[in-house]
Coordinates of C-alpha atoms in Angstrom, one line a residue:
M1 CA -0.1 -0.1 0.0
R2 CA 3.1 2.4 0.8
N3 CA 4.9 2.7 -2.7
K4 CA 7.1 5.5 -1.9
L5 CA 9.9 5.6 -4.2
R6 CA 11.4 8.6 -2.5
A7 CA 14.9 8.8 -3.8
A8 CA 15.7 12.5 -4.6
T9 CA 18.2 12.0 -7.3
A10 CA 15.9 9.8 -9.0
L11 CA 13.5 12.6 -9.6
L12 CA 16.1 15.2 -10.3
G13 CA 16.3 14.7 -14.1
A14 CA 12.4 15.2 -14.5
A15 CA 12.5 18.0 -12.0
L16 CA 15.1 20.1 -13.7
L17 CA 12.2 20.4 -16.7
A18 CA 10.3 22.4 -14.3
G19 CA 12.4 25.7 -14.7
T20 CA 12.7 28.8 -12.9
P21 CA 10.0 31.5 -12.6
Q22 CA 11.3 35.2 -13.5
A23 CA 11.4 37.2 -10.2
I24 CA 11.6 40.9 -9.4
A25 CA 14.1 43.0 -7.7
L26 CA 14.2 42.9 -4.2
T27 CA 13.5 46.6 -3.9
G28 CA 10.2 46.3 -5.7
A29 CA 6.8 45.8 -4.2
A30 CA 6.2 42.4 -2.7
D31 CA 3.1 40.5 -4.7
H32 CA 0.6 39.5 -2.2
A33 CA -1.7 37.5 -4.4
T34 CA -5.5 37.5 -3.7
G35 CA -6.9 36.0 -6.8
A36 CA -6.1 32.3 -6.6
D37 CA -6.6 31.5 -10.1
A38 CA -4.3 33.9 -11.1
A39 CA -1.8 32.7 -8.5
F40 CA -2.4 29.0 -9.8
S41 CA 1.2 28.3 -11.1
S42 CA 2.3 25.1 -9.2
P43 CA 2.2 22.0 -11.1
V44 CA 3.4 18.7 -10.0
S45 CA 7.0 18.6 -10.9
A46 CA 7.3 15.0 -11.8
A47 CA 5.0 11.9 -12.5
D48 CA 3.7 10.3 -9.4
P49 CA 3.9 6.4 -9.4
A50 CA 0.6 5.1 -10.3
Y51 CA -1.8 4.6 -7.3
E52 CA -5.6 3.9 -6.6
V53 CA -7.8 6.0 -4.5
L54 CA -11.6 5.2 -3.1
V55 CA -14.1 8.0 -3.4
F56 CA -16.7 7.3 -0.9
S57 CA -19.9 9.4 -0.8
K58 CA -22.6 7.7 1.2
T59 CA -25.3 10.0 2.8
A60 CA -27.1 9.1 5.7
G61 CA -28.5 12.7 6.3
F62 CA -28.4 15.8 3.8
R63 CA -27.1 15.1 0.2
H64 CA -25.1 17.7 -1.6
S65 CA -26.0 18.0 -5.4
S66 CA -22.0 18.7 -5.9
I67 CA -21.3 15.0 -5.2
D68 CA -21.5 14.3 -8.9
D69 CA -19.4 17.0 -9.8
G70 CA -16.7 16.1 -7.2
I71 CA -16.3 12.7 -8.5
T72 CA -15.8 14.0 -11.9
A73 CA -13.3 16.4 -10.8
L74 CA -11.6 13.5 -9.0
R75 CA -11.8 11.1 -11.9
D76 CA -10.3 14.1 -14.1
L77 CA -7.3 15.0 -11.9
G78 CA -6.5 11.1 -11.6
A79 CA -6.5 10.9 -15.6
E80 CA -4.0 13.9 -15.4
H81 CA -1.7 12.7 -12.4
N82 CA -1.7 9.1 -12.9
F83 CA -4.3 7.4 -10.2
T84 CA -7.6 5.9 -10.9
V85 CA -10.6 6.5 -8.7
D86 CA -13.2 3.9 -7.7
A87 CA -16.2 5.7 -6.8
T88 CA -18.9 4.0 -4.4
E89 CA -21.6 4.4 -1.9
D90 CA -21.6 1.0 -0.9
A91 CA -20.1 0.6 2.9
G92 CA -19.6 -3.1 2.0
A93 CA -16.1 -2.0 0.1
F94 CA -14.7 -1.3 3.8
T95 CA -13.2 -4.7 4.5
G96 CA -9.4 -5.2 5.1
A97 CA -8.5 -6.9 1.8
N98 CA -10.3 -4.3 -0.2
L99 CA -9.0 -1.1 1.5
A100 CA -5.5 -2.6 1.2
R101 CA -5.8 -1.6 -2.7
Y102 CA -5.9 2.1 -2.1
E103 CA -3.3 4.4 -1.3
A104 CA -5.9 7.1 -0.1
V105 CA -9.9 7.0 0.9
V106 CA -11.7 10.4 0.2
F107 CA -14.9 10.9 2.3
L108 CA -16.8 13.2 -0.5
S109 CA -19.3 15.3 1.5
T110 CA -20.7 12.0 3.4
T111 CA -23.1 12.6 6.2
G112 CA -24.6 10.9 9.2
D113 CA -23.7 7.4 10.2
V114 CA -22.5 5.6 7.1
L115 CA -20.2 2.5 8.6
N116 CA -21.3 -0.3 10.7
G117 CA -18.9 -1.6 13.3
A118 CA -17.1 -4.1 11.5
Q119 CA -16.5 -1.5 8.6
Q120 CA -15.3 1.1 11.0
T121 CA -12.9 -1.5 12.4
A122 CA -11.4 -2.3 9.1
F123 CA -11.1 1.4 8.1
E124 CA -9.4 2.1 11.7
Q125 CA -6.8 -0.8 10.6
Y126 CA -6.2 0.8 7.1
I127 CA -5.4 3.9 8.7
Q128 CA -2.9 2.4 11.5
G129 CA -1.4 0.6 9.0
G130 CA -0.2 3.8 6.9
G131 CA -3.5 4.5 5.0
G132 CA -4.6 8.0 3.8
Y133 CA -7.8 9.9 4.6
V134 CA -9.1 13.2 2.6
G135 CA -12.1 14.7 3.7
I136 CA -14.1 16.8 1.9
H137 CA -16.7 19.4 3.0
A138 CA -19.7 17.6 4.6
A139 CA -17.1 14.7 5.5
A140 CA -17.1 16.9 8.9
D141 CA -20.8 16.0 9.2
T142 CA -20.2 12.6 9.4
E143 CA -20.1 9.9 12.4
Y144 CA -20.4 11.8 15.5
D145 CA -20.4 8.9 17.5
W146 CA -17.3 7.5 16.5
P147 CA -14.4 8.9 18.4
F148 CA -12.0 7.4 16.0
Y149 CA -13.5 9.3 13.1
E150 CA -13.6 12.7 14.8
G151 CA -9.8 12.5 15.7
L152 CA -9.2 11.7 12.1
A153 CA -11.1 14.2 10.7
G154 CA -10.0 16.7 13.2
A155 CA -13.2 18.6 13.8
L156 CA -16.9 17.9 13.2
F157 CA -19.7 20.5 11.7
H158 CA -21.3 22.9 13.9
S159 CA -23.5 25.2 11.6
H160 CA -23.1 27.2 8.6
P161 CA -24.4 30.6 7.3
A162 CA -25.6 31.4 3.8
I163 CA -23.4 30.4 0.7
Q164 CA -21.2 33.8 0.5
S165 CA -17.9 35.0 -0.6
A166 CA -15.1 35.1 2.1
T167 CA -11.3 35.5 2.3
V168 CA -9.3 32.5 2.8
K169 CA -6.1 33.5 4.9
V170 CA -3.4 30.8 3.3
E171 CA -1.1 30.1 6.9
D172 CA 0.9 27.1 5.2
R173 CA 2.3 27.7 1.3
A174 CA 4.8 25.1 1.5
H175 CA 2.1 22.1 1.4
D176 CA 1.5 20.9 -1.9
A177 CA -2.6 21.6 -1.2
T178 CA -1.9 25.5 -0.7
A179 CA 1.7 26.0 -2.3
H180 CA 0.1 27.4 -5.5
L181 CA -2.0 30.0 -3.7
G182 CA -1.4 33.6 -2.8
T183 CA -1.4 34.6 0.8
S184 CA -5.0 35.0 0.4
W185 CA -7.8 33.4 -1.5
Q186 CA -11.2 35.0 -2.2
R187 CA -13.7 32.3 -3.0
T188 CA -17.7 31.5 -2.6
D189 CA -18.8 28.4 -0.5
E190 CA -20.5 27.4 2.1
W191 CA -18.4 28.0 5.3
Y192 CA -18.7 25.5 8.0
N193 CA -18.4 26.2 11.6
Y194 CA -16.8 23.5 13.8
R195 CA -17.4 22.2 17.3
S196 CA -13.8 22.3 17.9
N197 CA -10.6 24.0 16.8
P198 CA -8.2 21.6 15.3
R199 CA -5.4 23.9 15.7
T200 CA -3.9 22.0 18.7
T201 CA -4.0 18.6 17.0
A202 CA -3.3 19.4 13.3
R203 CA -1.3 21.7 11.2
V204 CA -3.8 24.6 10.0
L205 CA -3.0 25.0 6.0
A206 CA -5.8 27.7 5.7
S207 CA -8.3 29.6 8.0
L208 CA -11.1 32.1 7.5
D209 CA -11.1 35.6 7.9
E210 CA -14.3 36.0 9.8
S211 CA -14.4 39.8 9.1
S212 CA -14.9 39.1 5.5
Y213 CA -18.2 37.4 5.6
S214 CA -21.4 36.9 8.1
G215 CA -21.8 34.0 10.1
G216 CA -18.4 32.9 11.3
N217 CA -18.7 31.9 15.0
M218 CA -15.2 30.6 16.1
S219 CA -14.0 34.1 17.8
G220 CA -11.5 35.0 15.0
D221 CA -9.5 31.8 14.7
H222 CA -11.4 29.8 12.0
P223 CA -9.5 26.9 10.4
I224 CA -11.0 25.7 7.2
S225 CA -8.3 23.4 6.0
W226 CA -5.5 21.1 7.6
C227 CA -3.5 18.2 7.7
K228 CA -2.3 15.8 10.4
D229 CA -0.4 12.5 11.2
Y230 CA -3.1 10.0 12.6
Q231 CA -2.4 6.7 14.4
G232 CA -0.2 5.8 11.7
G233 CA -1.7 7.4 8.8
R234 CA -2.4 10.6 7.3
A235 CA -5.5 12.9 7.1
F236 CA -6.2 16.0 5.4
Y237 CA -9.4 17.9 5.4
T238 CA -10.7 20.8 3.5
G239 CA -14.2 22.7 4.1
G240 CA -14.5 23.9 0.7
G241 CA -16.6 22.0 -1.9
H242 CA -20.3 22.6 -1.2
T243 CA -21.1 24.4 -4.5
D244 CA -21.2 22.5 -7.7
E245 CA -19.1 25.3 -8.9
S246 CA -16.5 24.6 -6.7
Y247 CA -15.0 21.8 -8.6
A248 CA -14.4 23.6 -11.9
E249 CA -12.3 26.1 -10.1
P250 CA -8.5 25.3 -11.1
A251 CA -7.2 26.5 -7.8
F252 CA -9.8 24.6 -5.7
R253 CA -9.1 21.6 -7.9
R254 CA -5.3 21.9 -7.1
H255 CA -6.0 22.1 -3.7
L256 CA -7.8 18.9 -3.9
L257 CA -5.0 17.4 -5.9
G258 CA -2.3 18.6 -3.3
G259 CA -4.2 17.2 -0.4
L260 CA -4.8 14.0 -1.8
R261 CA -1.1 13.4 -3.1
W262 CA 0.0 14.2 0.6
A263 CA -2.7 11.6 2.1
A264 CA -1.4 8.9 -0.6
D265 CA 2.1 9.7 0.4
R266 CA 3.2 10.9 -3.0
T267 CA 4.5 14.3 -1.5
Q268 CA 5.8 15.3 2.0
A269 CA 4.9 18.1 4.4
D270 CA 5.3 19.3 8.3
C271 CA 1.7 18.5 9.3
R272 CA 2.6 18.4 13.1
P273 CA 0.8 21.4 15.1
E274 CA 2.4 24.8 15.1
T275 CA 1.7 27.6 17.6
G276 CA 3.9 30.3 19.3
Y277 CA 6.3 31.0 16.5
Q278 CA 7.7 34.5 15.7
T279 CA 7.7 35.4 12.3
L280 CA 11.2 36.7 11.1
F281 CA 10.2 36.9 7.3
D282 CA 6.5 37.2 6.6
G283 CA 6.7 37.9 2.8
S284 CA 5.9 41.4 2.9
S285 CA 9.6 43.2 3.5
T286 CA 13.0 42.5 4.7
N287 CA 12.9 44.7 7.5
G288 CA 15.7 43.4 10.2
W289 CA 17.4 41.5 7.3
K290 CA 20.8 42.5 5.9
Q291 CA 22.7 41.5 3.1
A292 CA 26.4 40.3 3.4
G293 CA 28.7 39.7 0.5
P294 CA 27.6 39.9 -3.5
G295 CA 24.3 38.8 -5.0
G296 CA 21.3 38.9 -3.0
F297 CA 17.6 37.6 -3.1
T298 CA 14.8 38.9 -5.1
L299 CA 11.4 39.3 -3.4
A300 CA 8.2 38.4 -5.3
D301 CA 4.9 36.6 -4.2
S302 CA 6.2 36.8 -0.5
T303 CA 8.9 34.7 -1.6
L304 CA 12.7 35.3 -1.5
T305 CA 14.7 33.8 -4.4
S306 CA 18.6 33.9 -4.2
Y307 CA 20.8 35.3 -7.2
G308 CA 24.6 35.5 -7.4
G309 CA 27.0 35.3 -4.6
L310 CA 28.4 33.8 -2.6
G311 CA 26.5 35.9 0.0
M312 CA 23.9 35.6 2.7
L313 CA 21.0 37.3 3.9
W314 CA 21.0 37.2 7.8
Y315 CA 18.6 38.6 10.2
S316 CA 20.6 41.5 12.0
A317 CA 17.6 42.4 14.3
Q318 CA 18.3 39.8 16.9
E319 CA 20.9 37.6 18.0
F320 CA 19.4 34.3 19.2
K321 CA 20.7 33.0 22.7
G322 CA 19.8 29.6 24.2
D323 CA 17.3 27.2 23.1
Y324 CA 15.2 27.5 20.0
S325 CA 13.5 26.3 16.9
L326 CA 13.7 27.7 13.5
K327 CA 11.4 27.0 10.7
L328 CA 11.3 28.0 7.2
D329 CA 10.0 26.7 3.9
W330 CA 12.5 26.3 0.8
K331 CA 12.2 25.2 -3.0
M332 CA 15.1 24.4 -5.3
A333 CA 14.5 24.7 -8.9
G334 CA 16.8 22.0 -10.0
D335 CA 20.4 21.0 -8.8
D336 CA 21.1 24.1 -7.0
N337 CA 22.9 24.8 -4.0
S338 CA 21.9 27.1 -1.0
G339 CA 22.1 26.6 3.0
V340 CA 20.7 28.0 6.3
F341 CA 23.1 29.4 8.7
V342 CA 22.8 29.4 12.5
G343 CA 25.3 30.4 15.4
F344 CA 27.3 33.0 13.9
P345 CA 28.3 36.5 15.1
A346 CA 27.0 39.6 13.6
S347 CA 29.2 40.3 10.3
D348 CA 28.7 41.8 7.1
D349 CA 31.2 39.3 6.0
P350 CA 29.5 36.2 4.7
W351 CA 32.5 33.8 5.3
S352 CA 32.1 34.9 9.2
A353 CA 29.1 32.5 9.2
V354 CA 31.0 29.7 7.1
N355 CA 34.0 30.0 9.5
N356 CA 32.0 30.7 13.1
G357 CA 28.7 28.9 12.6
Y358 CA 27.1 25.7 11.3
E359 CA 25.3 25.6 7.8
I360 CA 22.5 23.3 7.3
Q361 CA 22.8 22.3 3.7
I362 CA 20.4 22.6 0.7
D363 CA 21.9 20.5 -2.4
A364 CA 20.4 17.9 -4.5
T365 CA 23.4 15.9 -5.4
D366 CA 26.6 16.8 -3.8
V367 CA 28.6 14.0 -1.6
P368 CA 26.8 13.0 1.8
E369 CA 28.3 15.6 4.1
R370 CA 27.6 18.3 1.9
T371 CA 24.2 17.6 0.7
T372 CA 20.6 18.2 1.8
G373 CA 20.2 18.0 5.2
A374 CA 23.8 17.8 6.3
V375 CA 25.6 20.1 8.9
Y376 CA 28.0 21.2 6.0
G377 CA 31.6 19.4 6.3
Y378 CA 30.6 17.9 9.5
K379 CA 27.7 15.3 9.4
S380 CA 25.7 14.0 7.0
A381 CA 22.1 13.5 7.2
D382 CA 20.6 10.2 7.7
I383 CA 20.2 9.4 4.1
A384 CA 17.7 6.8 4.1
A385 CA 15.3 9.0 6.2
R386 CA 16.4 12.2 4.3
D387 CA 15.2 10.5 0.9
A388 CA 11.9 9.5 2.6
A389 CA 11.2 12.9 3.7
L390 CA 12.2 15.0 0.7
N391 CA 10.3 16.7 -2.0
P392 CA 12.2 16.8 -5.2
P393 CA 13.2 20.2 -7.0
G394 CA 10.4 22.1 -7.9
E395 CA 8.4 21.4 -4.8
W396 CA 8.5 23.1 -1.4
N397 CA 10.0 21.7 1.8
T398 CA 10.2 22.8 5.3
Y399 CA 13.0 22.7 7.7
E400 CA 13.1 22.6 11.3
I401 CA 16.4 23.5 12.7
R402 CA 16.2 22.9 16.6
V403 CA 19.2 24.3 18.8
T404 CA 19.1 22.6 22.4
G405 CA 22.4 24.1 24.2
E406 CA 24.9 22.6 21.7
R407 CA 22.9 20.1 20.1
L408 CA 21.5 20.8 16.5
E409 CA 18.8 18.5 15.2
V410 CA 17.5 18.9 11.8
F411 CA 13.7 17.7 10.8
L412 CA 12.8 17.7 7.3
N413 CA 9.2 18.0 6.4
G414 CA 8.6 16.9 10.0
Q415 CA 11.0 14.0 9.9
K416 CA 14.2 14.1 11.9
I417 CA 17.3 13.5 9.5
N418 CA 20.0 14.7 11.7
D419 CA 21.3 15.0 15.2
F420 CA 24.8 16.8 15.6
T421 CA 26.4 18.1 18.8
N422 CA 29.3 20.8 18.6
T423 CA 32.4 20.0 20.4
D424 CA 34.3 23.0 18.8
P425 CA 35.3 25.3 21.6
A426 CA 35.5 28.0 19.1
R427 CA 32.2 27.7 18.1
S428 CA 29.0 27.9 19.9
L429 CA 25.4 27.3 19.1
A430 CA 24.1 28.9 22.4
Q431 CA 24.2 32.3 20.9
G432 CA 24.3 33.7 17.4
H433 CA 22.4 34.9 14.2
I434 CA 20.7 33.1 11.6
G435 CA 20.7 33.4 7.7
I436 CA 20.1 32.2 4.2
Q437 CA 22.7 31.7 1.8
N438 CA 22.9 32.7 -2.1
H439 CA 25.6 30.7 -3.4
G440 CA 26.3 31.7 -6.7
D441 CA 24.9 32.2 -10.5
G442 CA 22.6 29.8 -11.6
D443 CA 21.8 28.4 -7.8
D444 CA 18.0 29.4 -7.6
V445 CA 16.9 28.5 -4.3
S446 CA 13.4 30.0 -2.9
F447 CA 12.4 30.8 0.9
R448 CA 9.2 31.3 2.4
N449 CA 7.7 32.0 6.1
V450 CA 10.6 32.2 8.1
R451 CA 9.8 31.9 11.7
I452 CA 11.4 31.0 15.3
K453 CA 9.8 29.9 18.7
H454 CA 12.1 30.2 21.6
S455 CA 12.3 28.2 24.7
G456 CA 14.4 27.9 27.9
S457 CA 16.2 30.9 28.2
T458 CA 16.0 32.5 24.7
P459 CA 15.6 35.6 25.2
G460 CA 13.2 34.9 28.0
P461 CA 9.8 36.9 28.7
R462 CA 10.5 40.7 28.9
S463 CA 8.1 42.8 30.8
G464 CA 7.4 46.7 31.0
E465 CA 5.9 49.6 29.4
V466 CA 5.3 49.6 25.5
K467 CA 6.0 53.2 24.7
G468 CA 4.7 55.0 21.7
V469 CA 3.9 58.4 19.9
N470 CA 4.6 61.4 22.3
G471 CA 6.0 59.1 25.0
K472 CA 2.7 57.8 25.9
C473 CA 2.0 54.1 27.1
L474 CA 0.4 51.2 25.3
D475 CA -2.7 50.8 27.9
V476 CA -5.8 48.4 28.9
D477 CA -8.7 50.6 29.0
G478 CA -9.9 50.9 32.7
S479 CA -7.6 47.9 33.7
Q480 CA -10.4 45.6 32.6
T481 CA -9.8 42.1 31.7
A482 CA -12.9 41.2 29.9
D483 CA -12.4 39.6 26.2
G484 CA -12.7 42.5 23.5
T485 CA -11.5 45.6 25.8
K486 CA -9.9 48.6 24.2
I487 CA -6.4 49.0 23.9
Q488 CA -5.5 52.6 23.9
L489 CA -2.5 55.3 24.4
W490 CA -2.3 57.0 28.0
T491 CA 0.1 58.9 29.9
C492 CA 2.5 56.3 31.4
S493 CA 1.5 55.6 35.2
G494 CA 3.2 52.4 35.8
S495 CA 0.0 50.5 36.4
D496 CA -0.7 46.9 36.0
A497 CA -2.6 48.1 32.7
Q498 CA 0.4 49.3 31.2
K499 CA 2.7 46.3 32.0
W500 CA 3.2 44.3 28.8
T501 CA 5.2 40.9 28.5
V502 CA 6.4 40.2 25.3
A503 CA 7.3 36.6 24.7
D504 CA 6.8 33.6 22.1
G505 CA 5.7 36.6 19.5
T506 CA 2.9 37.6 21.8
M507 CA 2.3 40.4 23.9
R508 CA 0.4 40.0 27.1
A509 CA -1.2 42.3 29.7
L510 CA -3.4 41.4 32.9
G511 CA -3.2 37.6 31.7
K512 CA -4.7 38.2 28.2
C513 CA -3.1 38.9 25.0
L514 CA -2.8 41.8 22.4
D515 CA -5.4 40.9 19.7
V516 CA -6.5 42.0 16.1
S517 CA -10.3 41.6 16.4
G518 CA -12.0 39.0 14.5
G519 CA -8.4 37.9 12.9
G520 CA -9.3 40.9 10.8
S521 CA -6.8 42.4 7.9
A522 CA -8.8 45.5 6.9
D523 CA -7.1 49.1 7.7
G524 CA -8.9 50.2 11.1
T525 CA -9.4 47.0 12.5
R526 CA -9.7 47.2 16.0
I527 CA -6.9 46.2 18.5
Q528 CA -8.4 44.6 21.6
L529 CA -7.5 42.3 25.0
W530 CA -8.4 38.8 24.2
S531 CA -8.0 35.4 25.8
C532 CA -4.5 34.0 24.5
N533 CA -5.4 31.3 22.0
G534 CA -2.1 31.1 19.8
T535 CA -3.8 32.3 16.8
G536 CA -2.1 34.7 14.0
A537 CA -4.6 37.6 15.4
Q538 CA -2.2 37.6 18.5
Q539 CA 1.5 37.2 16.9
W540 CA 3.5 40.4 17.1
S541 CA 6.8 40.8 15.4
P542 CA 9.2 43.9 16.1
Q543 CA 10.9 45.2 13.4
A544 CA 14.3 47.1 12.8
D545 CA 12.2 50.4 11.9
G546 CA 10.6 50.2 15.4
S547 CA 7.2 49.1 14.2
V548 CA 5.3 46.1 15.3
R549 CA 3.9 44.0 12.8
N550 CA 1.2 41.5 12.7
P551 CA 2.8 38.9 10.2
Q552 CA -0.7 37.2 9.8
T553 CA -1.8 40.6 7.8
G554 CA 1.6 42.1 7.2
K555 CA -0.1 45.1 8.9
C556 CA 1.1 47.3 11.8
L557 CA 0.3 48.5 15.4
D558 CA -1.0 52.0 14.9
A559 CA -2.2 54.6 17.1
S560 CA -5.2 56.4 15.3
G561 CA -5.7 59.5 14.2
G562 CA -3.1 62.5 14.2
T563 CA -3.5 64.0 17.9
W564 CA -2.8 61.0 20.1
N565 CA -4.4 62.2 23.2
D566 CA -5.0 59.7 26.2
G567 CA -7.5 57.5 25.1
T568 CA -6.6 57.3 21.5
P569 CA -7.5 54.0 20.4
V570 CA -5.0 51.7 18.5
H571 CA -5.9 49.8 15.6
L572 CA -4.3 47.8 12.5
W573 CA -3.1 49.9 9.5
S574 CA -1.1 49.4 6.6
C575 CA 2.7 50.0 7.5
H576 CA 4.4 53.1 6.9
T577 CA 7.3 55.4 8.5
G578 CA 5.0 57.6 10.7
P579 CA 5.6 58.2 14.3
N580 CA 2.5 56.6 15.3
Q581 CA 3.7 53.3 14.1
K582 CA 7.0 53.5 16.1
W583 CA 6.9 51.6 19.7
T584 CA 9.6 50.8 22.3
L585 CA 9.1 47.5 23.9
P586 CA 10.8 46.4 27.5

């Protein structure tokens, strides 16, 4: 059932045909694509080994007219991408022997209780044996009394408003289901509310901006598509697909294909839950970063792509001390060369990072200690584990680089591939900067979504006043603690209402978090106090120019108006150079 064929070098020749998209100059404006069909530009880079998929669409409750369109779309995708589809509404297909034929099983807008006890057991054993699950739309309105299924699906249906257009915020642009999309996706569908939030158990790929439509009830954190590893198998879910028209949308069909490829183990991704990361590069600008050496990086579609060199783009705004987890997404165009540096001192000489830090290599075809996943020149990756986790050139990958004291662990698409301990007294992983390499002409490597999560002593929570324009303090109105309390400017007084703790990308006062109301992104969106929930609406990234950016929206914390008296509310606003967006943090 699991025909992996994951050796990267075997796929390299086909991947080289993918080519490299033309980029724009770093000084140009970043492209935040909002029309998904316009952003649809991510073909599968090499043919997948043939496989079989079971599409199950039995309904014991409401029946969606779009089921037939969904089956047709999946069959069309199969004809284009080397898999065959068996479609059935016969629950008798759920036997151990029959399920073993399939790399993935799609629950296409199933409703109600569709499997009996023996069939449920067979499906559980299929997943536990490494099988794949894809849930589409009303798959979340299925099997409410089967705890295994609720865990597999990630969340179950609660309610829905009328069909309407909404803004989908794309949180993960490395997964094959969402890599083709822009940072936001405007589309029309029936948008489910769910009984629970899957964020703590799954990697959220996309969520809804509840301020962009009516009827969302998930307090501003509204996942709509996610993936997870579950009891030995893989589970992908998307809330889209109610309307007949969905299955004719190229971007939605590509979304389904990516989820199916991942569930069928034809592409890899990091589907571990992720919260608490501070964004270092959010796609909108390179504030806080500096180029060392020749060459550089172009910025387009919220993506940095290397050119020329040998040089390095390094994060100069902060030196990292103690333990941390660094994550970033990367893609090679072909047989290219780059790397991620950690643990080096501040310097405008890229060779300082080479000589004083450590490089986690990105290179498809070099010798083991200098190829992808290696600590360059020191320790090869576990090649078998690396090949099993690696996507070929033309597809995105995710690194986690975890530093614990002098220990450096490398995870590729969620799988551990290297474990190295520094014993060189002249080097130390316990403190230093991070950077990404531009290796030379013709080495085209792209990066997205650079983020870091501190632990232990790095750099430790910092508490005190947050001062803004005219020396006034960021203040919780009336020292109230109710969710939704206004955040404002006020003459500094030393009160607890003005004592903020900055840690793990959040800003906290009175036990609650600084929050973008409803997870909105429009200029003027209210900033408020809210119970901490780990969402992007509560993530704040200090910038080198003194602004404080919300990475999810790319917009800044802003004191409204132009007089800035006591009581002036703060809100979200497009970033500029004005004094009302300059903040001094503790």
